[in-house]
Short mmCIF file of C-alpha atoms in Angstrom, two decimals:
data_model
loop_
_atom_site.label_atom_id
_atom_site.label_comp_id
_atom_site.label_asym_id
_atom_site.label_seq_id
_atom_site.Cartn_x
_atom_site.Cartn_y
_atom_site.Cartn_z
CA UNK A 240 146.77 178.20 143.17
CA UNK A 241 149.05 177.79 146.16
CA UNK A 242 147.24 174.50 146.99
CA UNK A 243 147.90 173.08 143.51
CA UNK A 244 151.66 174.04 143.62
CA UNK A 245 151.91 172.45 147.03
CA UNK A 246 150.43 169.21 145.81
CA UNK A 247 152.76 169.17 142.82
CA UNK A 248 155.85 169.57 145.08
CA UNK A 249 154.57 166.80 147.25
CA UNK A 250 153.96 164.41 144.39
CA UNK A 251 157.54 165.09 143.03
CA UNK A 252 159.09 164.49 146.39
CA UNK A 253 157.22 161.08 146.74
CA UNK A 254 158.34 159.97 143.26
CA UNK A 255 161.99 160.86 144.04
CA UNK A 256 161.73 158.99 147.37
CA UNK A 257 160.25 155.92 145.68
CA UNK A 258 163.01 155.84 143.08
CA UNK A 259 165.96 156.09 145.55
CA UNK A 260 165.74 152.47 146.78
CA UNK A 261 165.61 151.20 143.17
CA UNK A 262 168.53 153.35 142.08
CA UNK A 263 170.54 152.16 145.10
CA UNK A 264 169.65 148.53 144.33
CA UNK A 265 170.81 148.93 140.63
CA UNK A 266 173.96 150.58 141.86
CA UNK A 267 174.62 147.66 144.35
CA UNK A 268 174.11 145.16 141.55
CA UNK A 269 176.58 146.90 139.24
CA UNK A 270 179.08 146.98 142.12
CA UNK A 271 178.79 143.17 142.71
CA UNK A 272 181.46 141.40 140.61
CA UNK A 273 180.37 138.75 138.09
CA UNK A 274 181.03 135.17 139.08
CA UNK A 275 184.05 133.77 137.40
CA UNK A 276 183.26 130.69 135.13
CA UNK A 277 184.78 128.38 132.66
CA UNK A 278 183.09 126.72 129.69
CA UNK A 279 184.18 123.47 128.08
CA UNK A 280 182.88 120.87 125.59
CA UNK A 281 183.19 117.16 125.98
CA UNK A 282 182.64 114.32 123.46
CA UNK A 283 181.75 110.74 124.10
CA UNK A 284 181.49 107.84 121.64
CA UNK A 285 180.17 104.43 122.13
CA UNK A 286 179.96 101.67 119.50
CA UNK A 287 177.54 98.81 118.99
CA UNK A 288 177.07 96.13 116.29
CA UNK A 289 174.17 96.96 114.06
CA UNK A 290 171.08 94.90 114.36
CA UNK A 291 169.12 96.19 111.30
CA UNK A 292 169.92 97.08 107.68
CA UNK A 293 167.96 99.38 105.42
CA UNK A 294 168.14 98.52 101.68
CA UNK A 295 167.37 101.08 99.03
CA UNK A 296 167.06 99.81 95.44
CA UNK A 297 164.80 100.13 92.36
CA UNK A 298 163.28 98.22 89.52
CA UNK A 299 163.83 99.95 86.18
CA UNK A 300 162.14 98.66 82.97
CA UNK A 301 162.05 99.91 79.39
CA UNK A 302 159.56 99.27 76.61
CA UNK A 303 158.18 100.79 73.46
CA UNK A 304 155.06 102.03 75.30
CA UNK A 305 154.55 103.34 78.78
CA UNK A 306 151.94 100.68 79.44
CA UNK A 307 154.24 97.85 78.51
CA UNK A 308 157.12 99.27 80.62
CA UNK A 309 154.74 99.64 83.63
CA UNK A 310 153.54 96.03 83.17
CA UNK A 311 157.06 94.71 83.20
CA UNK A 312 158.14 96.82 86.05
CA UNK A 313 155.02 95.97 88.15
CA UNK A 314 155.59 92.22 87.54
CA UNK A 315 159.21 92.38 88.56
CA UNK A 316 158.50 94.33 91.72
CA UNK A 317 155.65 92.12 92.67
CA UNK A 318 158.02 89.05 92.40
CA UNK A 319 160.55 90.80 94.63
CA UNK A 320 157.86 91.79 97.22
CA UNK A 321 156.51 88.18 97.29
CA UNK A 322 160.08 86.84 97.84
CA UNK A 323 160.71 89.29 100.60
CA UNK A 324 157.55 88.42 102.40
CA UNK A 325 158.42 84.72 102.07
CA UNK A 326 161.77 85.65 103.78
CA UNK A 327 159.66 86.79 106.73
CA UNK A 328 159.98 90.57 105.99
CA UNK A 329 156.92 92.17 107.50
CA UNK A 330 154.65 94.69 105.71
CA UNK A 331 155.72 97.50 108.01
CA UNK A 332 159.26 97.09 106.79
CA UNK A 333 158.44 97.39 103.04
CA UNK A 334 157.87 100.73 101.38
CA UNK A 335 157.85 101.69 97.65
CA UNK A 336 158.79 105.23 96.50
CA UNK A 337 160.14 107.30 93.76
CA UNK A 338 157.84 105.97 91.12
CA UNK A 339 158.39 107.68 87.71
CA UNK A 340 157.48 107.22 84.03
CA UNK A 341 159.88 108.90 81.54
CA UNK A 342 160.01 109.05 77.84
CA UNK A 343 163.14 107.90 76.06
CA UNK A 344 164.39 110.11 73.26
CA UNK A 345 166.52 109.71 70.18
CA UNK A 346 168.34 112.86 69.38
CA UNK A 347 169.46 113.96 65.96
CA UNK A 348 172.25 116.29 64.68
CA UNK A 349 170.99 119.36 62.88
CA UNK A 350 170.72 119.00 59.12
CA UNK A 351 171.99 121.98 57.15
CA UNK A 352 171.77 124.03 60.25
CA UNK A 353 168.17 123.16 60.77
CA UNK A 354 167.06 121.85 64.13
CA UNK A 355 165.61 118.32 64.16
CA UNK A 356 163.26 117.56 67.06
CA UNK A 357 164.05 114.51 69.15
CA UNK A 358 161.96 111.38 68.63
CA UNK A 359 160.41 109.43 71.36
CA UNK A 360 161.54 105.78 71.06
CA UNK A 361 160.07 104.31 74.20
CA UNK A 362 159.40 104.64 77.88
CA UNK A 363 161.17 103.95 81.08
CA UNK A 364 159.36 103.06 84.40
CA UNK A 365 161.30 103.26 87.67
CA UNK A 366 159.92 102.12 91.05
CA UNK A 367 161.96 102.33 94.25
CA UNK A 368 161.79 100.02 97.19
CA UNK A 369 163.03 100.47 100.74
CA UNK A 370 163.45 97.33 102.87
CA UNK A 371 164.24 97.11 106.57
CA UNK A 372 165.99 93.78 107.31
CA UNK A 373 165.90 92.99 111.02
CA UNK A 374 167.62 89.68 110.82
CA UNK A 375 171.10 90.44 109.31
CA UNK A 376 171.73 86.73 108.76
CA UNK A 377 169.26 86.86 105.85
CA UNK A 378 170.73 90.04 104.32
CA UNK A 379 172.94 88.29 101.71
CA UNK A 380 170.24 85.92 100.53
CA UNK A 381 167.72 88.76 100.22
CA UNK A 382 170.08 90.84 98.14
CA UNK A 383 170.87 87.96 95.85
CA UNK A 384 167.25 86.92 95.35
CA UNK A 385 166.13 90.52 94.82
CA UNK A 386 168.60 91.07 91.96
CA UNK A 387 167.70 87.81 90.34
CA UNK A 388 164.03 88.66 90.35
CA UNK A 389 164.33 92.16 88.81
CA UNK A 390 166.14 94.70 90.95
CA UNK A 391 168.58 96.36 88.64
CA UNK A 392 169.40 99.73 90.17
CA UNK A 393 170.70 100.99 93.48
CA UNK A 394 171.54 98.45 96.08
CA UNK A 395 172.66 100.82 98.92
CA UNK A 396 172.83 99.42 102.47
CA UNK A 397 172.69 101.47 105.60
CA UNK A 398 173.43 99.63 108.82
CA UNK A 399 171.63 100.91 111.89
CA UNK A 400 170.18 100.01 115.29
CA UNK A 401 166.58 99.58 116.17
CA UNK A 402 167.01 100.66 119.77
CA UNK A 403 170.40 102.47 120.32
CA UNK A 404 169.30 104.24 123.49
CA UNK A 405 171.63 102.28 125.84
CA UNK A 406 174.56 102.99 123.60
CA UNK A 407 173.78 106.77 123.40
CA UNK A 408 173.40 106.86 127.29
CA UNK A 409 176.86 105.49 127.55
CA UNK A 410 178.11 108.11 125.04
CA UNK A 411 176.54 110.83 127.22
CA UNK A 412 178.28 109.71 130.36
CA UNK A 413 181.56 109.68 128.50
CA UNK A 414 181.02 113.18 127.10
CA UNK A 415 180.41 114.60 130.58
CA UNK A 416 183.39 112.83 131.96
CA UNK A 417 185.43 114.21 129.03
CA UNK A 418 184.21 117.83 129.73
CA UNK A 419 184.99 117.43 133.54
CA UNK A 420 188.53 116.24 132.75
CA UNK A 421 189.16 119.10 130.38
CA UNK A 422 187.88 121.55 132.99
CA UNK A 423 190.14 120.10 135.78
CA UNK A 424 193.21 120.24 133.47
CA UNK A 425 192.48 123.90 132.52
CA UNK A 426 191.85 125.01 136.09
CA UNK A 427 194.89 123.25 137.50
CA UNK A 428 197.04 124.76 134.86
CA UNK A 429 195.64 128.26 135.66
CA UNK A 430 196.04 127.73 139.41
CA UNK A 431 192.31 128.09 140.26
CA UNK A 432 189.86 125.71 141.79
CA UNK A 433 186.91 124.12 139.90
CA UNK A 434 183.58 124.86 141.45
CA UNK A 435 179.98 123.74 140.83
CA UNK A 436 178.27 123.05 137.46
CA UNK A 437 176.26 126.19 136.47
CA UNK A 438 174.94 125.06 133.04
CA UNK A 439 175.07 121.90 130.92
CA UNK A 440 173.55 121.23 127.48
CA UNK A 441 173.78 118.55 124.86
CA UNK A 442 174.15 118.50 121.09
CA UNK A 443 172.12 115.99 119.13
CA UNK A 444 173.73 112.59 118.95
CA UNK A 445 175.33 111.84 115.61
CA UNK A 446 175.25 108.22 114.44
CA UNK A 447 178.30 107.55 112.41
CA UNK A 448 177.41 104.96 109.70
CA UNK A 449 179.93 102.36 108.74
CA UNK A 450 180.49 102.09 104.99
CA UNK A 451 181.56 98.43 105.13
CA UNK A 452 179.14 96.11 103.25
CA UNK A 453 177.77 98.74 100.81
CA UNK A 454 177.38 97.34 97.32
CA UNK A 455 175.73 98.16 93.99
CA UNK A 456 173.38 95.95 92.06
CA UNK A 457 175.85 95.68 89.11
CA UNK A 458 178.41 94.20 91.59
CA UNK A 459 175.90 91.80 93.04
CA UNK A 460 175.13 90.18 89.73
CA UNK A 461 178.70 88.93 89.46
CA UNK A 462 178.41 86.82 92.73
CA UNK A 463 176.17 83.79 93.45
CA UNK A 464 176.09 84.79 97.12
CA UNK A 465 176.42 88.32 98.25
CA UNK A 466 179.08 88.88 100.97
CA UNK A 467 178.14 91.47 103.61
CA UNK A 468 180.19 92.95 106.32
CA UNK A 469 178.20 95.01 108.87
CA UNK A 470 181.02 96.37 111.10
CA UNK A 471 179.88 98.66 113.98
CA UNK A 472 177.86 101.78 114.39
CA UNK A 473 179.44 104.49 116.62
CA UNK A 474 177.24 107.02 118.28
CA UNK A 475 178.74 110.36 119.37
CA UNK A 476 177.37 112.92 121.87
CA UNK A 477 178.81 116.45 122.53
CA UNK A 478 177.96 118.36 125.72
CA UNK A 479 178.77 121.91 126.75
CA UNK A 480 179.36 122.52 130.41
CA UNK A 481 179.82 125.71 132.33
CA UNK A 482 181.53 125.58 135.76
CA UNK A 483 182.03 128.11 138.41
CA UNK A 484 185.57 129.05 139.56
CA UNK A 485 186.25 129.16 143.26
CA UNK A 486 188.43 132.11 144.08
#
C-alpha cells in the first residue's frame, strides 16, 4: 500500500514539473506585446481599347403552327450564320442558345360572369445567337447584315479584350502604389514610422464595361450602316495591405 502511494506522489510531481515550463512559456507569450500594425486598401485602374465585341441577339418567328414557325426561324438563322461565316467569323465564335417554342393565345373577356378559356392562335419560335467579333472594323457591317437577314430581337453589344493580362498587371502595380501612399500619409500624420509589409491580398479584378455603342435591333433597322463606338475598357484591382509600425 505504501509503495502504491509513493508511486502516485512521484507521478504527480513529475506531471507538475513537466507542466511548469509550458505554463511559463504561455505566461511569457502573454507578456510579449502585440506588434503594432496598420492596414490599408489601394485601388488601381488601367484602361485599354477593346479588341473584341460580343453580340447577343435572337431570331423570333411566328406562324399558325409550331412546325411552320420553326421552319421560318431555322431558315433565317441559317442565313445569318452563313453570312457570318462569309465574314470570316470562326465556328468557335458562334454559339446558339435560349431556343424556345411557345404558343400564342387569344384571351377573351368573361361572358355573363363565365370564364372563357384562351384560344391558341399560333406559335412563336425564338433562337438566340452569341457572336464574338474579333475584328471590330467588321462590327457595323455584321450588325447591318444580320438584321437584314432575320435578326429581329436583342442586339446588345459588350466590348471586351481577348487578353487583358498586361492591363490588369498595370492596375495591380498602381493599386499597391496607392496603398503604400495611403499608409505613408497616415503614419506621417500619426507621427510613427512605416515598417515592413506583413500581409498583402488582392480582390478580383473588375472589368468595367463601356456602354458606348450598345444598340437595339429596332434602332438598327433605321440605319443603312450601323454606327459603333467602342470606347475603352477600364480594369480595376483592389489590394489590402498590412504594414508593421516601427516604434
